[in-house]
mmCIF file with all atom_site columns, C-alpha atoms in Angstrom:
data_model
loop_
_atom_site.group_PDB
_atom_site.id
_atom_site.type_symbol
_atom_site.label_atom_id
_atom_site.label_alt_id
_atom_site.label_comp_id
_atom_site.label_asym_id
_atom_site.label_entity_id
_atom_site.label_seq_id
_atom_site.pdbx_PDB_ins_code
_atom_site.Cartn_x
_atom_site.Cartn_y
_atom_site.Cartn_z
_atom_site.occupancy
_atom_site.B_iso_or_equiv
_atom_site.pdbx_formal_charge
_atom_site.auth_seq_id
_atom_site.auth_comp_id
_atom_site.auth_asym_id
_atom_site.auth_atom_id
_atom_site.pdbx_PDB_model_num
ATOM 1  C CA . GLN A 1 1  ? 38.712 58.694 99.566  1.00 46.00 ? 11  GLN A CA 1
ATOM 2  C CA . ILE A 1 2  ? 35.777 60.938 98.669  1.00 49.00 ? 12  ILE A CA 1
ATOM 3  C CA . HIS A 1 3  ? 32.387 59.219 98.677  1.00 50.00 ? 13  HIS A CA 1
ATOM 4  C CA . PRO A 1 4  ? 29.669 60.408 96.251  1.00 50.00 ? 14  PRO A CA 1
ATOM 5  C CA . LEU A 1 5  ? 26.836 58.717 98.150  1.00 50.00 ? 15  LEU A CA 1
ATOM 6  C CA . LEU A 1 6  ? 26.113 57.945 101.759 1.00 51.00 ? 16  LEU A CA 1
ATOM 7  C CA . PRO A 1 7  ? 24.833 54.428 102.418 1.00 55.00 ? 17  PRO A CA 1
ATOM 8  C CA . GLY A 1 8  ? 21.107 54.636 101.793 1.00 55.00 ? 18  GLY A CA 1
ATOM 9  C CA . GLY A 1 9  ? 21.463 58.352 100.978 1.00 60.00 ? 19  GLY A CA 1
ATOM 10 C CA . SER A 1 10 ? 20.733 60.307 97.860  1.00 69.00 ? 20  SER A CA 1
ATOM 11 C CA . PHE A 1 11 ? 23.443 63.002 97.769  1.00 77.00 ? 21  PHE A CA 1
ATOM 12 C CA . LYS A 1 12 ? 25.332 63.039 94.472  1.00 81.00 ? 22  LYS A CA 1
ATOM 13 C CA . SER A 1 13 ? 28.309 65.353 94.282  1.00 87.00 ? 23  SER A CA 1
ATOM 14 C CA . GLU A 1 14 ? 28.687 67.495 91.155  1.00 89.00 ? 24  GLU A CA 1
ATOM 15 C CA . PHE A 1 15 ? 32.434 67.456 91.788  1.00 89.00 ? 25  PHE A CA 1
ATOM 16 C CA . GLN A 1 16 ? 32.473 63.652 91.853  1.00 87.00 ? 26  GLN A CA 1
ATOM 17 C CA . SER A 1 17 ? 30.228 63.263 88.822  1.00 91.00 ? 27  SER A CA 1
ATOM 18 C CA . LYS A 1 18 ? 32.312 65.589 86.610  1.00 93.00 ? 28  LYS A CA 1
ATOM 19 C CA . PHE A 1 19 ? 35.885 64.960 87.773  1.00 94.00 ? 29  PHE A CA 1
ATOM 20 C CA . VAL A 1 20 ? 38.270 62.192 88.742  1.00 95.00 ? 30  VAL A CA 1
ATOM 21 C CA . VAL A 1 21 ? 40.822 63.291 91.337  1.00 94.00 ? 31  VAL A CA 1
ATOM 22 C CA . ALA A 1 22 ? 44.377 62.657 90.145  1.00 96.00 ? 32  ALA A CA 1
ATOM 23 C CA . ASN A 1 23 ? 46.265 64.398 92.953  1.00 96.00 ? 33  ASN A CA 1
ATOM 24 C CA . ILE A 1 24 ? 45.999 66.903 95.781  1.00 94.00 ? 34  ILE A CA 1
ATOM 25 C CA . ILE A 1 25 ? 48.041 69.917 94.674  1.00 94.00 ? 35  ILE A CA 1
ATOM 26 C CA . GLY A 1 26 ? 47.867 71.925 97.889  1.00 93.00 ? 36  GLY A CA 1
ATOM 27 C CA . GLN A 1 27 ? 45.928 72.951 100.966 1.00 91.00 ? 37  GLN A CA 1
ATOM 28 C CA . GLY A 1 28 ? 45.481 76.288 102.659 1.00 84.00 ? 38  GLY A CA 1
ATOM 29 C CA . THR A 1 29 ? 43.264 78.494 104.760 1.00 77.00 ? 39  THR A CA 1
ATOM 30 C CA . TYR A 1 30 ? 40.551 78.752 102.108 1.00 73.00 ? 40  TYR A CA 1
ATOM 31 C CA . GLY A 1 31 ? 40.433 75.142 101.007 1.00 81.00 ? 41  GLY A CA 1
ATOM 32 C CA . CYS A 1 32 ? 42.120 72.415 99.032  1.00 89.00 ? 42  CYS A CA 1
ATOM 33 C CA . VAL A 1 33 ? 43.273 72.368 95.385  1.00 92.00 ? 43  VAL A CA 1
ATOM 34 C CA . PHE A 1 34 ? 42.920 69.166 93.410  1.00 94.00 ? 44  PHE A CA 1
ATOM 35 C CA . GLU A 1 35 ? 44.413 68.137 90.090  1.00 96.00 ? 45  GLU A CA 1
ATOM 36 C CA . VAL A 1 36 ? 41.467 66.496 88.348  1.00 96.00 ? 46  VAL A CA 1
ATOM 37 C CA . VAL A 1 37 ? 40.544 64.977 85.005  1.00 97.00 ? 47  VAL A CA 1
ATOM 38 C CA . ASN A 1 38 ? 37.201 66.050 83.533  1.00 95.00 ? 48  ASN A CA 1
ATOM 39 C CA . THR A 1 39 ? 35.158 62.938 82.732  1.00 95.00 ? 49  THR A CA 1
ATOM 40 C CA . LEU A 1 40 ? 33.666 64.550 79.614  1.00 96.00 ? 50  LEU A CA 1
ATOM 41 C CA . ASP A 1 41 ? 36.580 66.253 77.840  1.00 96.00 ? 51  ASP A CA 1
ATOM 42 C CA . GLN A 1 42 ? 39.440 64.285 79.491  1.00 97.00 ? 52  GLN A CA 1
ATOM 43 C CA . TRP A 1 43 ? 41.400 67.514 80.142  1.00 95.00 ? 53  TRP A CA 1
ATOM 44 C CA . LYS A 1 44 ? 43.275 68.117 83.387  1.00 95.00 ? 54  LYS A CA 1
ATOM 45 C CA . TYR A 1 45 ? 42.117 70.998 85.573  1.00 92.00 ? 55  TYR A CA 1
ATOM 46 C CA . ALA A 1 46 ? 42.905 72.435 88.984  1.00 91.00 ? 56  ALA A CA 1
ATOM 47 C CA . VAL A 1 47 ? 39.794 72.597 91.162  1.00 91.00 ? 57  VAL A CA 1
ATOM 48 C CA . LYS A 1 48 ? 39.849 74.591 94.386  1.00 86.00 ? 58  LYS A CA 1
ATOM 49 C CA . ARG A 1 49 ? 37.316 73.364 96.903  1.00 85.00 ? 59  ARG A CA 1
ATOM 50 C CA . ILE A 1 50 ? 36.390 75.966 99.508  1.00 81.00 ? 60  ILE A CA 1
ATOM 51 C CA . PRO A 1 51 ? 34.249 74.866 102.447 1.00 78.00 ? 61  PRO A CA 1
ATOM 52 C CA . MET A 1 52 ? 31.465 77.304 103.276 1.00 78.00 ? 62  MET A CA 1
ATOM 53 C CA . GLY A 1 53 ? 30.720 77.966 106.911 1.00 74.00 ? 63  GLY A CA 1
ATOM 54 C CA . GLY A 1 54 ? 27.185 78.033 108.184 1.00 78.00 ? 64  GLY A CA 1
ATOM 55 C CA . SER A 1 55 ? 27.041 81.686 109.175 1.00 87.00 ? 65  SER A CA 1
ATOM 56 C CA . THR A 1 56 ? 26.156 84.486 106.777 1.00 90.00 ? 66  THR A CA 1
ATOM 57 C CA . GLU A 1 57 ? 29.556 86.081 107.464 1.00 91.00 ? 67  GLU A CA 1
ATOM 58 C CA . ASP A 1 58 ? 31.372 82.826 106.579 1.00 85.00 ? 68  ASP A CA 1
ATOM 59 C CA . GLN A 1 59 ? 29.390 82.510 103.357 1.00 86.00 ? 69  GLN A CA 1
ATOM 60 C CA . MET A 1 60 ? 30.175 86.120 102.420 1.00 89.00 ? 70  MET A CA 1
ATOM 61 C CA . GLU A 1 61 ? 33.910 85.455 102.963 1.00 86.00 ? 71  GLU A CA 1
ATOM 62 C CA . THR A 1 62 ? 33.738 82.417 100.695 1.00 83.00 ? 72  THR A CA 1
ATOM 63 C CA . GLU A 1 63 ? 31.859 84.373 98.029  1.00 87.00 ? 73  GLU A CA 1
ATOM 64 C CA . LYS A 1 64 ? 34.550 87.100 98.191  1.00 89.00 ? 74  LYS A CA 1
ATOM 65 C CA . GLU A 1 65 ? 37.201 84.421 97.581  1.00 82.00 ? 75  GLU A CA 1
ATOM 66 C CA . VAL A 1 66 ? 35.307 83.192 94.491  1.00 86.00 ? 76  VAL A CA 1
ATOM 67 C CA . ILE A 1 67 ? 34.897 86.749 93.164  1.00 91.00 ? 77  ILE A CA 1
ATOM 68 C CA . THR A 1 68 ? 38.617 87.396 93.710  1.00 90.00 ? 78  THR A CA 1
ATOM 69 C CA . LEU A 1 69 ? 39.590 84.223 91.829  1.00 85.00 ? 79  LEU A CA 1
ATOM 70 C CA . ALA A 1 70 ? 37.273 85.160 88.948  1.00 90.00 ? 80  ALA A CA 1
ATOM 71 C CA . SER A 1 71 ? 38.888 88.609 88.663  1.00 93.00 ? 81  SER A CA 1
ATOM 72 C CA . PHE A 1 72 ? 42.444 87.332 88.080  1.00 91.00 ? 82  PHE A CA 1
ATOM 73 C CA . ASP A 1 73 ? 43.700 87.725 84.515  1.00 89.00 ? 83  ASP A CA 1
ATOM 74 C CA . TYR A 1 74 ? 47.443 87.159 84.367  1.00 89.00 ? 84  TYR A CA 1
ATOM 75 C CA . PRO A 1 75 ? 49.556 84.652 82.406  1.00 89.00 ? 85  PRO A CA 1
ATOM 76 C CA . GLY A 1 76 ? 51.182 83.276 85.578  1.00 87.00 ? 86  GLY A CA 1
ATOM 77 C CA . ILE A 1 77 ? 47.861 82.497 87.304  1.00 84.00 ? 87  ILE A CA 1
ATOM 78 C CA . VAL A 1 78 ? 45.615 79.560 86.484  1.00 78.00 ? 88  VAL A CA 1
ATOM 79 C CA . ALA A 1 79 ? 42.424 80.864 84.849  1.00 84.00 ? 89  ALA A CA 1
ATOM 80 C CA . TYR A 1 80 ? 39.101 80.733 86.684  1.00 85.00 ? 90  TYR A CA 1
ATOM 81 C CA . LYS A 1 81 ? 36.463 78.772 84.762  1.00 87.00 ? 91  LYS A CA 1
ATOM 82 C CA . HIS A 1 82 ? 33.443 77.915 86.880  1.00 87.00 ? 92  HIS A CA 1
ATOM 83 C CA . SER A 1 83 ? 32.065 77.554 90.390  1.00 87.00 ? 93  SER A CA 1
ATOM 84 C CA . TRP A 1 84 ? 29.110 75.869 92.041  1.00 87.00 ? 94  TRP A CA 1
ATOM 85 C CA . ILE A 1 85 ? 27.769 75.228 95.525  1.00 86.00 ? 95  ILE A CA 1
ATOM 86 C CA . GLU A 1 86 ? 27.243 71.772 96.947  1.00 85.00 ? 96  GLU A CA 1
ATOM 87 C CA . THR A 1 87 ? 25.418 71.022 100.175 1.00 81.00 ? 97  THR A CA 1
ATOM 88 C CA . PRO A 1 88 ? 26.503 67.564 101.273 1.00 79.00 ? 98  PRO A CA 1
ATOM 89 C CA . PRO A 1 89 ? 24.937 65.916 104.303 1.00 76.00 ? 99  PRO A CA 1
ATOM 90 C CA . PRO A 1 90 ? 26.837 66.120 107.616 1.00 74.00 ? 100 PRO A CA 1
ATOM 91 C CA . GLY A 1 91 ? 29.776 63.718 107.802 1.00 67.00 ? 101 GLY A CA 1
ATOM 92 C CA . TRP A 1 92 ? 29.863 63.226 104.035 1.00 63.00 ? 102 TRP A CA 1
ATOM 93 C CA . GLN A 1 93 ? 33.652 63.284 103.747 1.00 58.00 ? 103 GLN A CA 1
#
């Protein structure tokens, strides 16, 4: 279960407000991939969630992963569409 709000808190997840999780497709070193349904267009998408570490080096590694995903252009690879950064409070999920 992923919670969009902490009790008495104000954090609202962009991921939670735009998508409904249908399934977890896979997990790996750089994060987790979800099969989701977009609440606006009702299309299914794969969303890869990559946790960002607190150090500058960790953040640079995560940004390199995003840049690599955006550079892929091959029929056998799911197309990159969009990314964003969320900063949930500690213990959010």
